[in-house]
Amino acid sequence: MLVTSGILLGQHDVTRIGVLLLVLTVIALVLVRRHGLQLSVVRTAAPARVAIDERSVVTVRIRNTESSISPVVMAEESIDYALGDRPRFVVPSLRPGESHEVQYTVRSHTRGVHRIGPLGVRVRDPFGLGLRAAAVSGGGELVVLPRVVPLPGGRSLGSGIGSEGSVPHMVALHGEDDQTVREYRDGDDLRRIHWPATARTGDLMVRQEDRPAKRRAVVLLDCRASAHGGSGRGSSLEWCVTTAASVTAHLVDGGYAVHLLTPDPGADTGIHHDETLDDGLETLARVSLGGDDGVRAVLHSASSLTSQGGLVVYVGGPLADDDARTLAALRQPGSSGAAMVVEPDSFAGRGSKRRGGHAEVKAATTVATLQSSGWMTTIVDARTAPPAAWSAVVGAQVVGAR
């Protein structure tokens, strides 16, 4: 434009300025595009699994994979909004094969699996006329575990029925000489050498220690979208996830062999079965609302675990009559069943306006069905804390329990 105007008006100085700007623009384009921005990015989060509100340090290692020196680039890390503001930093010029590390801290107030990456980079020319933006592929994730709150102790929830992990103890039936023994292995305590068996076999034998039986507990989580209300951290689903995590940890501490069953549409069986607390917490970090088939798959899978007895704990929303009867049948004679049934309308902020509404009546019907089969139950609203709900079903005393 300046070149054309200068020529038409006969202003040579304007023409020269226009030509200079054109040349600078071409130089700027060449400078910002002469580098391929071939960078590799590797991220590590320490720790990679954190609790809610716990900090994690993310280390970003950027390496120049080009055969030439890379330019100075401005970088911005893409992260989920729950982790905070997007970190921005400057990556200096790197020689071929050279790396640069940057660290930043993230923290989340909500559980879940949060995305980290990709890395967005921008490079400018020295004149500030050109800007090139690109995204470096690759990403990672940070697992934020659900909150675990202490639960009160209560009356005994089992009488040994539904135990697992036991080894028969032969001493009481046949005497010490007939108890379980095995060959000596390097590292065995010499005090466990069984001398009568050693003399009889000619090989060094040691006593096989009995493993105490653990009472079995099966924790069931309901993730149906139709059975929950509210959104975000105040939703009934988040209440159920926190309670399921807390109950699982509480029972593990109490010496139970805990089986946590959650819906998993991607699995062949439709459920996710965890037998350790660490695995269970990570599964609970990943759960989300799903369809009605999820709870039916959970109830079906639970039947094989509860057929020999054991404690059954249900955390979820109101159930259809058939599903409620299926759940009720999981408690075997001599075993205990505990159910905390959420009333979804109260979590959606509609409890005070719809007393006696459909969801409230359905929750009461589910509780009545379970109580008629010997279950310990309670209905939960948005004001009920997990310790208070647990206290209501196990008979513990808690300050402020409702």
mmCIF file of C-alpha atoms in Angstrom:
data_model
loop_
_atom_site.group_PDB
_atom_site.id
_atom_site.type_symbol
_atom_site.label_atom_id
_atom_site.label_comp_id
_atom_site.label_asym_id
_atom_site.label_seq_id
_atom_site.Cartn_x
_atom_site.Cartn_y
_atom_site.Cartn_z
ATOM 1 C CA MET A 1 0.000 0.000 0.000
ATOM 2 C CA LEU A 2 2.774 2.452 0.898
ATOM 3 C CA VAL A 3 4.738 1.483 -2.208
ATOM 4 C CA THR A 4 1.736 2.075 -4.464
ATOM 5 C CA SER A 5 0.869 5.375 -2.775
ATOM 6 C CA GLY A 6 4.466 6.605 -2.982
ATOM 7 C CA ILE A 7 4.682 5.817 -6.704
ATOM 8 C CA LEU A 8 1.333 7.472 -7.518
ATOM 9 C CA LEU A 9 2.093 10.565 -5.449
ATOM 10 C CA GLY A 10 5.720 10.769 -6.522
ATOM 11 C CA GLN A 11 6.904 10.543 -2.918
ATOM 12 C CA HIS A 12 10.119 8.567 -3.111
ATOM 13 C CA ASP A 13 10.614 8.498 0.668
ATOM 14 C CA VAL A 14 7.204 6.869 1.158
ATOM 15 C CA THR A 15 8.079 4.366 -1.541
ATOM 16 C CA ARG A 16 11.349 3.515 0.200
ATOM 17 C CA ILE A 17 9.546 3.006 3.527
ATOM 18 C CA GLY A 18 7.039 0.704 1.863
ATOM 19 C CA VAL A 19 9.784 -1.342 0.236
ATOM 20 C CA LEU A 20 11.634 -1.560 3.564
ATOM 21 C CA LEU A 21 8.507 -2.840 5.318
ATOM 22 C CA LEU A 22 7.971 -5.426 2.596
ATOM 23 C CA VAL A 23 11.533 -6.630 2.934
ATOM 24 C CA LEU A 24 11.251 -6.790 6.734
ATOM 25 C CA THR A 25 8.016 -8.775 6.451
ATOM 26 C CA VAL A 26 9.658 -11.288 4.125
ATOM 27 C CA ILE A 27 12.668 -11.578 6.428
ATOM 28 C CA ALA A 28 10.353 -12.068 9.443
ATOM 29 C CA LEU A 29 8.458 -14.860 7.653
ATOM 30 C CA VAL A 30 11.695 -16.576 6.723
ATOM 31 C CA LEU A 31 13.044 -16.327 10.281
ATOM 32 C CA VAL A 32 9.945 -17.755 11.982
ATOM 33 C CA ARG A 33 9.561 -20.576 9.465
ATOM 34 C CA ARG A 34 13.127 -21.654 8.981
ATOM 35 C CA HIS A 35 12.894 -23.804 12.111
ATOM 36 C CA GLY A 36 10.676 -26.861 12.114
ATOM 37 C CA LEU A 37 10.056 -26.570 15.880
ATOM 38 C CA GLN A 38 10.789 -30.260 16.139
ATOM 39 C CA LEU A 39 10.714 -30.601 19.897
ATOM 40 C CA SER A 40 10.035 -33.646 22.027
ATOM 41 C CA VAL A 41 8.336 -33.286 25.387
ATOM 42 C CA VAL A 42 8.376 -35.757 28.282
ATOM 43 C CA ARG A 43 6.340 -35.090 31.421
ATOM 44 C CA THR A 44 6.557 -36.652 34.852
ATOM 45 C CA ALA A 45 4.325 -35.837 37.803
ATOM 46 C CA ALA A 46 5.586 -36.478 41.322
ATOM 47 C CA PRO A 47 3.532 -37.931 42.795
ATOM 48 C CA ALA A 48 1.385 -39.129 39.882
ATOM 49 C CA ARG A 49 -1.479 -39.989 42.257
ATOM 50 C CA VAL A 50 -2.487 -37.386 44.809
ATOM 51 C CA ALA A 51 -5.308 -36.781 47.241
ATOM 52 C CA ILE A 52 -7.689 -33.861 46.873
ATOM 53 C CA ASP A 53 -5.930 -30.537 47.609
ATOM 54 C CA GLU A 54 -2.530 -32.243 47.619
ATOM 55 C CA ARG A 55 0.163 -30.675 45.456
ATOM 56 C CA SER A 56 1.995 -32.442 42.649
ATOM 57 C CA VAL A 57 5.124 -31.188 40.908
ATOM 58 C CA VAL A 58 5.105 -31.643 37.136
ATOM 59 C CA THR A 59 8.488 -31.733 35.386
ATOM 60 C CA VAL A 60 8.480 -30.915 31.670
ATOM 61 C CA ARG A 61 11.606 -31.965 29.782
ATOM 62 C CA ILE A 62 11.874 -30.333 26.333
ATOM 63 C CA ARG A 63 14.443 -31.651 23.877
ATOM 64 C CA ASN A 64 15.511 -30.194 20.531
ATOM 65 C CA THR A 65 15.393 -33.000 17.944
ATOM 66 C CA GLU A 66 16.349 -30.802 14.980
ATOM 67 C CA SER A 67 19.773 -30.727 13.375
ATOM 68 C CA SER A 68 19.990 -26.971 13.913
ATOM 69 C CA ILE A 69 19.767 -24.663 16.896
ATOM 70 C CA SER A 70 16.195 -24.006 17.967
ATOM 71 C CA PRO A 71 14.936 -20.435 18.488
ATOM 72 C CA VAL A 72 13.800 -18.961 21.781
ATOM 73 C CA VAL A 73 10.150 -19.934 22.125
ATOM 74 C CA MET A 74 7.316 -18.946 24.436
ATOM 75 C CA ALA A 75 5.516 -22.001 25.805
ATOM 76 C CA GLU A 76 2.163 -22.534 27.463
ATOM 77 C CA GLU A 77 1.151 -25.841 29.025
ATOM 78 C CA SER A 78 -2.419 -27.020 28.442
ATOM 79 C CA ILE A 79 -3.937 -28.439 31.635
ATOM 80 C CA ASP A 80 -7.450 -29.121 32.873
ATOM 81 C CA TYR A 81 -9.091 -26.087 34.437
ATOM 82 C CA ALA A 82 -9.425 -27.974 37.743
ATOM 83 C CA LEU A 83 -5.622 -27.918 38.112
ATOM 84 C CA GLY A 84 -5.358 -24.143 38.050
ATOM 85 C CA ASP A 85 -3.975 -21.551 35.636
ATOM 86 C CA ARG A 86 -2.001 -22.638 32.606
ATOM 87 C CA PRO A 87 1.752 -22.419 33.270
ATOM 88 C CA ARG A 88 3.691 -20.165 30.890
ATOM 89 C CA PHE A 89 7.445 -20.084 30.487
ATOM 90 C CA VAL A 90 10.217 -19.298 28.009
ATOM 91 C CA VAL A 91 12.310 -22.068 26.468
ATOM 92 C CA PRO A 92 15.797 -20.808 25.596
ATOM 93 C CA SER A 93 17.617 -21.584 22.393
ATOM 94 C CA LEU A 94 18.724 -25.227 22.379
ATOM 95 C CA ARG A 95 21.521 -26.908 20.473
ATOM 96 C CA PRO A 96 20.719 -30.139 18.612
ATOM 97 C CA GLY A 97 19.991 -32.846 21.182
ATOM 98 C CA GLU A 98 20.059 -30.409 24.102
ATOM 99 C CA SER A 99 17.272 -30.474 26.695
ATOM 100 C CA HIS A 100 15.667 -27.955 29.008
ATOM 101 C CA GLU A 101 13.577 -28.729 32.101
ATOM 102 C CA VAL A 102 10.771 -26.702 33.623
ATOM 103 C CA GLN A 103 8.777 -27.472 36.761
ATOM 104 C CA TYR A 104 5.415 -26.226 37.943
ATOM 105 C CA THR A 105 3.004 -27.184 40.707
ATOM 106 C CA VAL A 106 -0.644 -28.188 40.306
ATOM 107 C CA ARG A 107 -3.397 -28.889 42.793
ATOM 108 C CA SER A 108 -7.004 -29.968 42.348
ATOM 109 C CA HIS A 109 -10.052 -29.541 44.561
ATOM 110 C CA THR A 110 -11.917 -32.315 42.740
ATOM 111 C CA ARG A 111 -11.166 -35.981 42.248
ATOM 112 C CA GLY A 112 -10.691 -37.412 38.776
ATOM 113 C CA VAL A 113 -8.145 -38.051 36.062
ATOM 114 C CA HIS A 114 -6.930 -34.672 34.856
ATOM 115 C CA ARG A 115 -5.189 -34.089 31.535
ATOM 116 C CA ILE A 116 -1.759 -32.449 31.289
ATOM 117 C CA GLY A 117 -0.558 -31.312 27.867
ATOM 118 C CA PRO A 118 -0.027 -30.809 24.976
ATOM 119 C CA LEU A 119 2.518 -27.995 25.046
ATOM 120 C CA GLY A 120 1.731 -24.944 22.961
ATOM 121 C CA VAL A 121 4.751 -23.017 21.641
ATOM 122 C CA ARG A 122 5.072 -19.658 19.897
ATOM 123 C CA VAL A 123 8.064 -18.060 18.199
ATOM 124 C CA ARG A 124 8.438 -14.430 17.095
ATOM 125 C CA ASP A 125 10.882 -12.818 14.738
ATOM 126 C CA PRO A 126 13.322 -10.175 16.088
ATOM 127 C CA PHE A 127 11.221 -7.358 14.574
ATOM 128 C CA GLY A 128 7.946 -8.463 16.160
ATOM 129 C CA LEU A 129 6.225 -8.681 12.779
ATOM 130 C CA GLY A 130 5.658 -12.438 12.579
ATOM 131 C CA LEU A 131 4.281 -15.010 15.000
ATOM 132 C CA ARG A 132 4.213 -18.755 14.546
ATOM 133 C CA ALA A 133 2.266 -21.057 16.864
ATOM 134 C CA ALA A 134 2.392 -24.833 17.113
ATOM 135 C CA ALA A 135 1.411 -27.605 19.489
ATOM 136 C CA VAL A 136 3.939 -30.236 20.531
ATOM 137 C CA SER A 137 2.166 -33.576 20.696
ATOM 138 C CA GLY A 138 2.172 -35.700 23.811
ATOM 139 C CA GLY A 139 0.508 -35.462 27.158
ATOM 140 C CA GLY A 140 0.087 -37.043 30.533
ATOM 141 C CA GLU A 141 -2.425 -37.349 33.320
ATOM 142 C CA LEU A 142 -2.686 -36.729 37.020
ATOM 143 C CA VAL A 143 -4.914 -38.995 39.098
ATOM 144 C CA VAL A 144 -6.614 -37.189 41.971
ATOM 145 C CA LEU A 145 -7.963 -39.746 44.428
ATOM 146 C CA PRO A 146 -11.288 -39.275 46.212
ATOM 147 C CA ARG A 147 -11.325 -37.935 49.728
ATOM 148 C CA VAL A 148 -11.229 -40.535 52.519
ATOM 149 C CA VAL A 149 -12.871 -39.440 55.767
ATOM 150 C CA PRO A 150 -12.573 -41.315 59.069
ATOM 151 C CA LEU A 151 -15.644 -43.370 59.953
ATOM 152 C CA PRO A 152 -16.743 -44.294 63.457
ATOM 153 C CA GLY A 153 -16.653 -47.833 64.748
ATOM 154 C CA GLY A 154 -19.923 -49.563 65.506
ATOM 155 C CA ARG A 155 -21.382 -52.899 66.403
ATOM 156 C CA SER A 156 -19.862 -56.017 64.871
ATOM 157 C CA LEU A 157 -20.718 -56.300 61.178
ATOM 158 C CA GLY A 158 -19.913 -59.988 60.813
ATOM 159 C CA SER A 159 -19.452 -63.214 62.712
ATOM 160 C CA GLY A 160 -16.747 -64.811 60.610
ATOM 161 C CA ILE A 161 -19.143 -66.029 57.928
ATOM 162 C CA GLY A 162 -17.828 -65.269 54.474
ATOM 163 C CA SER A 163 -14.142 -65.484 55.350
ATOM 164 C CA GLU A 164 -11.288 -65.917 52.919
ATOM 165 C CA GLY A 165 -7.544 -66.465 52.987
ATOM 166 C CA SER A 166 -7.607 -69.045 55.773
ATOM 167 C CA VAL A 167 -5.241 -72.011 56.072
ATOM 168 C CA PRO A 168 -6.452 -75.094 58.008
ATOM 169 C CA HIS A 169 -4.907 -75.312 61.431
ATOM 170 C CA MET A 170 -4.033 -78.950 62.083
ATOM 171 C CA VAL A 171 -2.623 -78.644 65.573
ATOM 172 C CA ALA A 172 -5.941 -78.513 67.368
ATOM 173 C CA LEU A 173 -7.178 -81.674 65.654
ATOM 174 C CA HIS A 174 -4.125 -83.915 65.484
ATOM 175 C CA GLY A 175 -1.464 -82.426 67.715
ATOM 176 C CA GLU A 176 1.705 -80.531 67.032
ATOM 177 C CA ASP A 177 3.431 -83.332 65.118
ATOM 178 C CA ASP A 178 0.770 -83.200 62.405
ATOM 179 C CA GLN A 179 0.648 -79.445 61.855
ATOM 180 C CA THR A 180 1.474 -78.064 58.426
ATOM 181 C CA VAL A 181 5.204 -78.170 57.668
ATOM 182 C CA ARG A 182 7.388 -77.544 54.625
ATOM 183 C CA GLU A 183 11.020 -77.760 53.610
ATOM 184 C CA TYR A 184 13.452 -75.179 54.966
ATOM 185 C CA ARG A 185 14.207 -72.235 52.658
ATOM 186 C CA ASP A 186 17.055 -69.747 52.867
ATOM 187 C CA GLY A 187 16.057 -66.899 55.138
ATOM 188 C CA ASP A 188 13.574 -68.881 57.249
ATOM 189 C CA ASP A 189 13.670 -68.211 60.983
ATOM 190 C CA LEU A 190 15.632 -71.043 62.670
ATOM 191 C CA ARG A 191 13.209 -70.892 65.579
ATOM 192 C CA ARG A 192 10.521 -72.293 63.261
ATOM 193 C CA ILE A 193 12.427 -75.543 62.585
ATOM 194 C CA HIS A 194 10.150 -78.521 63.213
ATOM 195 C CA TRP A 195 12.500 -81.085 64.777
ATOM 196 C CA PRO A 196 10.158 -84.145 64.801
ATOM 197 C CA ALA A 197 9.440 -83.724 61.072
ATOM 198 C CA THR A 198 13.142 -83.089 60.412
ATOM 199 C CA ALA A 199 14.077 -86.343 62.198
ATOM 200 C CA ARG A 200 11.359 -88.278 60.372
ATOM 201 C CA THR A 201 12.184 -87.055 56.835
ATOM 202 C CA GLY A 202 15.947 -86.477 57.144
ATOM 203 C CA ASP A 203 15.490 -82.992 55.610
ATOM 204 C CA LEU A 204 15.366 -79.730 57.505
ATOM 205 C CA MET A 205 11.669 -78.826 57.912
ATOM 206 C CA VAL A 206 9.988 -75.694 59.284
ATOM 207 C CA ARG A 207 6.514 -74.978 60.632
ATOM 208 C CA GLN A 208 4.109 -73.386 58.165
ATOM 209 C CA GLU A 209 2.548 -70.413 59.896
ATOM 210 C CA ASP A 210 -1.214 -70.219 59.717
ATOM 211 C CA ARG A 211 -2.706 -67.162 58.082
ATOM 212 C CA PRO A 212 -5.661 -65.736 59.975
ATOM 213 C CA ALA A 213 -8.942 -65.757 58.109
ATOM 214 C CA LYS A 214 -10.282 -62.391 57.034
ATOM 215 C CA ARG A 215 -13.947 -61.584 57.038
ATOM 216 C CA ARG A 216 -15.204 -60.783 53.559
ATOM 217 C CA ALA A 217 -16.861 -57.478 52.702
ATOM 218 C CA VAL A 218 -18.342 -56.494 49.336
ATOM 219 C CA VAL A 219 -18.820 -52.771 48.641
ATOM 220 C CA LEU A 220 -21.170 -51.864 45.776
ATOM 221 C CA LEU A 221 -21.235 -48.411 44.149
ATOM 222 C CA ASP A 222 -24.159 -47.187 42.047
ATOM 223 C CA CYS A 223 -23.217 -44.709 39.274
ATOM 224 C CA ARG A 224 -26.486 -44.436 37.342
ATOM 225 C CA ALA A 225 -27.180 -40.953 36.028
ATOM 226 C CA SER A 226 -30.897 -41.519 36.660
ATOM 227 C CA ALA A 227 -30.247 -42.213 40.368
ATOM 228 C CA HIS A 228 -28.147 -39.132 41.155
ATOM 229 C CA GLY A 229 -28.690 -35.414 41.405
ATOM 230 C CA GLY A 230 -26.682 -32.226 41.608
ATOM 231 C CA SER A 231 -23.433 -31.321 39.912
ATOM 232 C CA GLY A 232 -19.792 -30.844 40.769
ATOM 233 C CA ARG A 233 -18.441 -31.480 44.233
ATOM 234 C CA GLY A 234 -21.911 -31.138 45.765
ATOM 235 C CA SER A 235 -23.512 -33.881 43.681
ATOM 236 C CA SER A 236 -24.827 -37.137 45.091
ATOM 237 C CA LEU A 237 -22.353 -39.067 42.933
ATOM 238 C CA GLU A 238 -19.414 -37.327 44.626
ATOM 239 C CA TRP A 239 -20.985 -38.050 48.013
ATOM 240 C CA CYS A 240 -21.260 -41.731 47.095
ATOM 241 C CA VAL A 241 -17.694 -41.894 45.776
ATOM 242 C CA THR A 242 -16.331 -40.301 48.967
ATOM 243 C CA THR A 243 -18.405 -42.647 51.111
ATOM 244 C CA ALA A 244 -17.419 -45.753 49.134
ATOM 245 C CA ALA A 245 -13.735 -44.797 49.444
ATOM 246 C CA SER A 246 -14.106 -44.140 53.172
ATOM 247 C CA VAL A 247 -16.004 -47.389 53.808
ATOM 248 C CA THR A 248 -13.434 -49.392 51.848
ATOM 249 C CA ALA A 249 -10.539 -47.875 53.810
ATOM 250 C CA HIS A 250 -12.419 -48.322 57.095
ATOM 251 C CA LEU A 251 -13.103 -52.010 56.459
ATOM 252 C CA VAL A 252 -9.535 -52.681 55.290
ATOM 253 C CA ASP A 253 -8.281 -51.150 58.525
ATOM 254 C CA GLY A 254 -10.727 -53.407 60.354
ATOM 255 C CA GLY A 255 -9.134 -56.540 58.893
ATOM 256 C CA TYR A 256 -11.717 -57.263 56.197
ATOM 257 C CA ALA A 257 -10.923 -58.685 52.782
ATOM 258 C CA VAL A 258 -12.733 -56.025 50.788
ATOM 259 C CA HIS A 259 -14.078 -56.404 47.252
ATOM 260 C CA LEU A 260 -15.087 -53.108 45.614
ATOM 261 C CA LEU A 261 -17.435 -53.426 42.631
ATOM 262 C CA THR A 262 -18.077 -50.453 40.352
ATOM 263 C CA PRO A 263 -19.669 -50.198 36.892
ATOM 264 C CA ASP A 264 -17.278 -50.277 33.943
ATOM 265 C CA PRO A 265 -18.995 -50.184 30.521
ATOM 266 C CA GLY A 266 -15.680 -50.855 28.785
ATOM 267 C CA ALA A 267 -15.110 -54.202 30.515
ATOM 268 C CA ASP A 268 -16.468 -57.493 29.204
ATOM 269 C CA THR A 269 -18.263 -58.126 32.495
ATOM 270 C CA GLY A 270 -19.525 -54.553 32.758
ATOM 271 C CA ILE A 271 -17.901 -54.061 36.166
ATOM 272 C CA HIS A 272 -14.558 -53.236 37.724
ATOM 273 C CA HIS A 273 -13.525 -55.502 40.596
ATOM 274 C CA ASP A 274 -10.811 -54.257 42.980
ATOM 275 C CA GLU A 275 -9.409 -56.199 45.930
ATOM 276 C CA THR A 276 -6.840 -53.714 47.235
ATOM 277 C CA LEU A 277 -7.360 -50.247 48.655
ATOM 278 C CA ASP A 278 -4.897 -48.571 46.266
ATOM 279 C CA ASP A 279 -6.556 -50.056 43.192
ATOM 280 C CA GLY A 280 -9.985 -49.255 44.552
ATOM 281 C CA LEU A 281 -9.157 -45.596 45.156
ATOM 282 C CA GLU A 282 -7.816 -45.196 41.628
ATOM 283 C CA THR A 283 -10.949 -46.817 40.213
ATOM 284 C CA LEU A 284 -13.107 -44.470 42.279
ATOM 285 C CA ALA A 285 -11.090 -41.531 40.941
ATOM 286 C CA ARG A 286 -12.127 -42.528 37.427
ATOM 287 C CA VAL A 287 -15.824 -43.339 37.871
ATOM 288 C CA SER A 288 -18.464 -41.207 36.191
ATOM 289 C CA LEU A 289 -22.195 -41.264 35.617
ATOM 290 C CA GLY A 290 -23.454 -44.068 33.401
ATOM 291 C CA GLY A 291 -26.502 -45.992 32.290
ATOM 292 C CA ASP A 292 -28.926 -48.159 34.235
ATOM 293 C CA ASP A 293 -27.260 -51.391 33.107
ATOM 294 C CA GLY A 294 -24.247 -50.639 35.303
ATOM 295 C CA VAL A 295 -25.945 -51.339 38.612
ATOM 296 C CA ARG A 296 -27.442 -54.576 37.291
ATOM 297 C CA ALA A 297 -23.988 -55.782 36.242
ATOM 298 C CA VAL A 298 -22.668 -54.922 39.715
ATOM 299 C CA LEU A 299 -25.499 -56.808 41.441
ATOM 300 C CA HIS A 300 -25.025 -59.829 39.173
ATOM 301 C CA SER A 301 -21.275 -59.990 39.830
ATOM 302 C CA ALA A 302 -21.757 -59.534 43.557
ATOM 303 C CA SER A 303 -23.930 -62.654 43.862
ATOM 304 C CA SER A 304 -20.954 -64.994 43.440
ATOM 305 C CA LEU A 305 -18.968 -63.121 46.100
ATOM 306 C CA THR A 306 -21.763 -63.052 48.667
ATOM 307 C CA SER A 307 -23.111 -66.578 48.149
ATOM 308 C CA GLN A 308 -20.963 -67.851 51.041
ATOM 309 C CA GLY A 309 -21.853 -64.925 53.274
ATOM 310 C CA GLY A 310 -20.009 -61.806 54.348
ATOM 311 C CA LEU A 311 -20.767 -58.127 54.828
ATOM 312 C CA VAL A 312 -22.484 -56.327 51.925
ATOM 313 C CA VAL A 313 -22.420 -52.518 51.702
ATOM 314 C CA TYR A 314 -24.453 -50.608 49.107
ATOM 315 C CA VAL A 315 -23.846 -46.924 48.368
ATOM 316 C CA GLY A 316 -26.056 -45.388 45.721
ATOM 317 C CA GLY A 317 -29.437 -44.087 44.682
ATOM 318 C CA PRO A 318 -32.947 -45.524 44.812
ATOM 319 C CA LEU A 319 -33.443 -48.782 42.948
ATOM 320 C CA ALA A 320 -36.232 -50.218 40.858
ATOM 321 C CA ASP A 321 -38.279 -52.834 42.703
ATOM 322 C CA ASP A 322 -36.648 -55.790 40.920
ATOM 323 C CA ASP A 323 -33.140 -54.434 41.496
ATOM 324 C CA ALA A 324 -33.932 -53.695 45.150
ATOM 325 C CA ARG A 325 -35.042 -57.292 45.674
ATOM 326 C CA THR A 326 -31.889 -58.538 43.924
ATOM 327 C CA LEU A 327 -29.764 -56.407 46.242
ATOM 328 C CA ALA A 328 -31.709 -57.578 49.289
ATOM 329 C CA ALA A 329 -31.053 -61.207 48.365
ATOM 330 C CA LEU A 330 -27.276 -60.657 48.450
ATOM 331 C CA ARG A 331 -27.285 -60.651 52.256
ATOM 332 C CA GLN A 332 -26.994 -64.259 53.412
ATOM 333 C CA PRO A 333 -28.434 -65.531 56.714
ATOM 334 C CA GLY A 334 -26.015 -64.806 59.541
ATOM 335 C CA SER A 335 -24.328 -61.996 57.589
ATOM 336 C CA SER A 336 -24.878 -58.246 57.602
ATOM 337 C CA GLY A 337 -26.047 -55.826 54.942
ATOM 338 C CA ALA A 338 -25.688 -52.037 55.153
ATOM 339 C CA ALA A 339 -27.181 -49.599 52.648
ATOM 340 C CA MET A 340 -26.859 -45.832 52.362
ATOM 341 C CA VAL A 341 -29.442 -44.681 49.817
ATOM 342 C CA VAL A 342 -29.131 -41.104 48.575
ATOM 343 C CA GLU A 343 -32.191 -38.968 47.854
ATOM 344 C CA PRO A 344 -31.096 -37.250 44.602
ATOM 345 C CA ASP A 345 -33.557 -34.340 44.654
ATOM 346 C CA SER A 346 -31.993 -32.916 47.822
ATOM 347 C CA PHE A 347 -28.573 -32.824 46.125
ATOM 348 C CA ALA A 348 -30.126 -31.000 43.180
ATOM 349 C CA GLY A 349 -31.524 -28.329 45.512
ATOM 350 C CA ARG A 350 -35.128 -29.426 45.066
ATOM 351 C CA GLY A 351 -35.652 -31.210 48.379
ATOM 352 C CA SER A 352 -37.519 -28.419 50.147
ATOM 353 C CA LYS A 353 -39.885 -27.873 47.224
ATOM 354 C CA ARG A 354 -40.773 -31.467 46.522
ATOM 355 C CA ARG A 355 -41.470 -33.175 49.807
ATOM 356 C CA GLY A 356 -42.929 -36.553 49.020
ATOM 357 C CA GLY A 357 -41.684 -36.342 45.437
ATOM 358 C CA HIS A 358 -41.018 -39.350 43.237
ATOM 359 C CA ALA A 359 -37.321 -39.659 44.127
ATOM 360 C CA GLU A 360 -38.012 -39.425 47.859
ATOM 361 C CA VAL A 361 -40.780 -42.022 47.690
ATOM 362 C CA LYS A 362 -38.570 -44.307 45.605
ATOM 363 C CA ALA A 363 -35.749 -44.027 48.132
ATOM 364 C CA ALA A 364 -38.149 -44.889 50.960
ATOM 365 C CA THR A 365 -39.431 -47.892 48.991
ATOM 366 C CA THR A 366 -35.885 -49.156 48.392
ATOM 367 C CA VAL A 367 -35.061 -48.810 52.069
ATOM 368 C CA ALA A 368 -38.266 -50.617 53.083
ATOM 369 C CA THR A 369 -37.471 -53.531 50.754
ATOM 370 C CA LEU A 370 -33.981 -53.870 52.207
ATOM 371 C CA GLN A 371 -35.153 -53.543 55.801
ATOM 372 C CA SER A 372 -37.667 -56.328 55.296
ATOM 373 C CA SER A 373 -34.727 -58.579 54.374
ATOM 374 C CA GLY A 374 -32.730 -57.697 57.488
ATOM 375 C CA TRP A 375 -30.573 -54.882 56.093
ATOM 376 C CA MET A 376 -29.370 -51.900 58.104
ATOM 377 C CA THR A 377 -30.339 -48.831 56.085
ATOM 378 C CA THR A 378 -30.548 -45.063 56.050
ATOM 379 C CA ILE A 379 -31.692 -42.405 53.592
ATOM 380 C CA VAL A 380 -29.095 -39.735 52.861
ATOM 381 C CA ASP A 381 -29.707 -36.130 51.842
ATOM 382 C CA ALA A 382 -27.326 -33.337 50.904
ATOM 383 C CA ARG A 383 -26.842 -32.314 54.566
ATOM 384 C CA THR A 384 -25.730 -35.773 55.733
ATOM 385 C CA ALA A 385 -21.992 -36.297 56.177
ATOM 386 C CA PRO A 386 -20.551 -39.753 55.402
ATOM 387 C CA PRO A 387 -19.590 -40.429 59.066
ATOM 388 C CA ALA A 388 -23.152 -39.635 60.149
ATOM 389 C CA ALA A 389 -24.606 -41.946 57.491
ATOM 390 C CA TRP A 390 -22.245 -44.749 58.512
ATOM 391 C CA SER A 391 -23.149 -44.175 62.140
ATOM 392 C CA ALA A 392 -26.840 -44.479 61.290
ATOM 393 C CA VAL A 393 -26.428 -47.917 59.741
ATOM 394 C CA VAL A 394 -23.870 -49.492 62.107
ATOM 395 C CA GLY A 395 -25.150 -47.996 65.343
ATOM 396 C CA ALA A 396 -22.065 -45.974 66.276
ATOM 397 C CA GLN A 397 -22.225 -42.818 68.316
ATOM 398 C CA VAL A 398 -21.068 -39.699 66.497
ATOM 399 C CA VAL A 399 -21.278 -36.114 67.662
ATOM 400 C CA GLY A 400 -23.792 -34.371 65.460
ATOM 401 C CA ALA A 401 -25.018 -37.606 63.848
ATOM 402 C CA ARG A 402 -28.365 -37.242 62.124
#
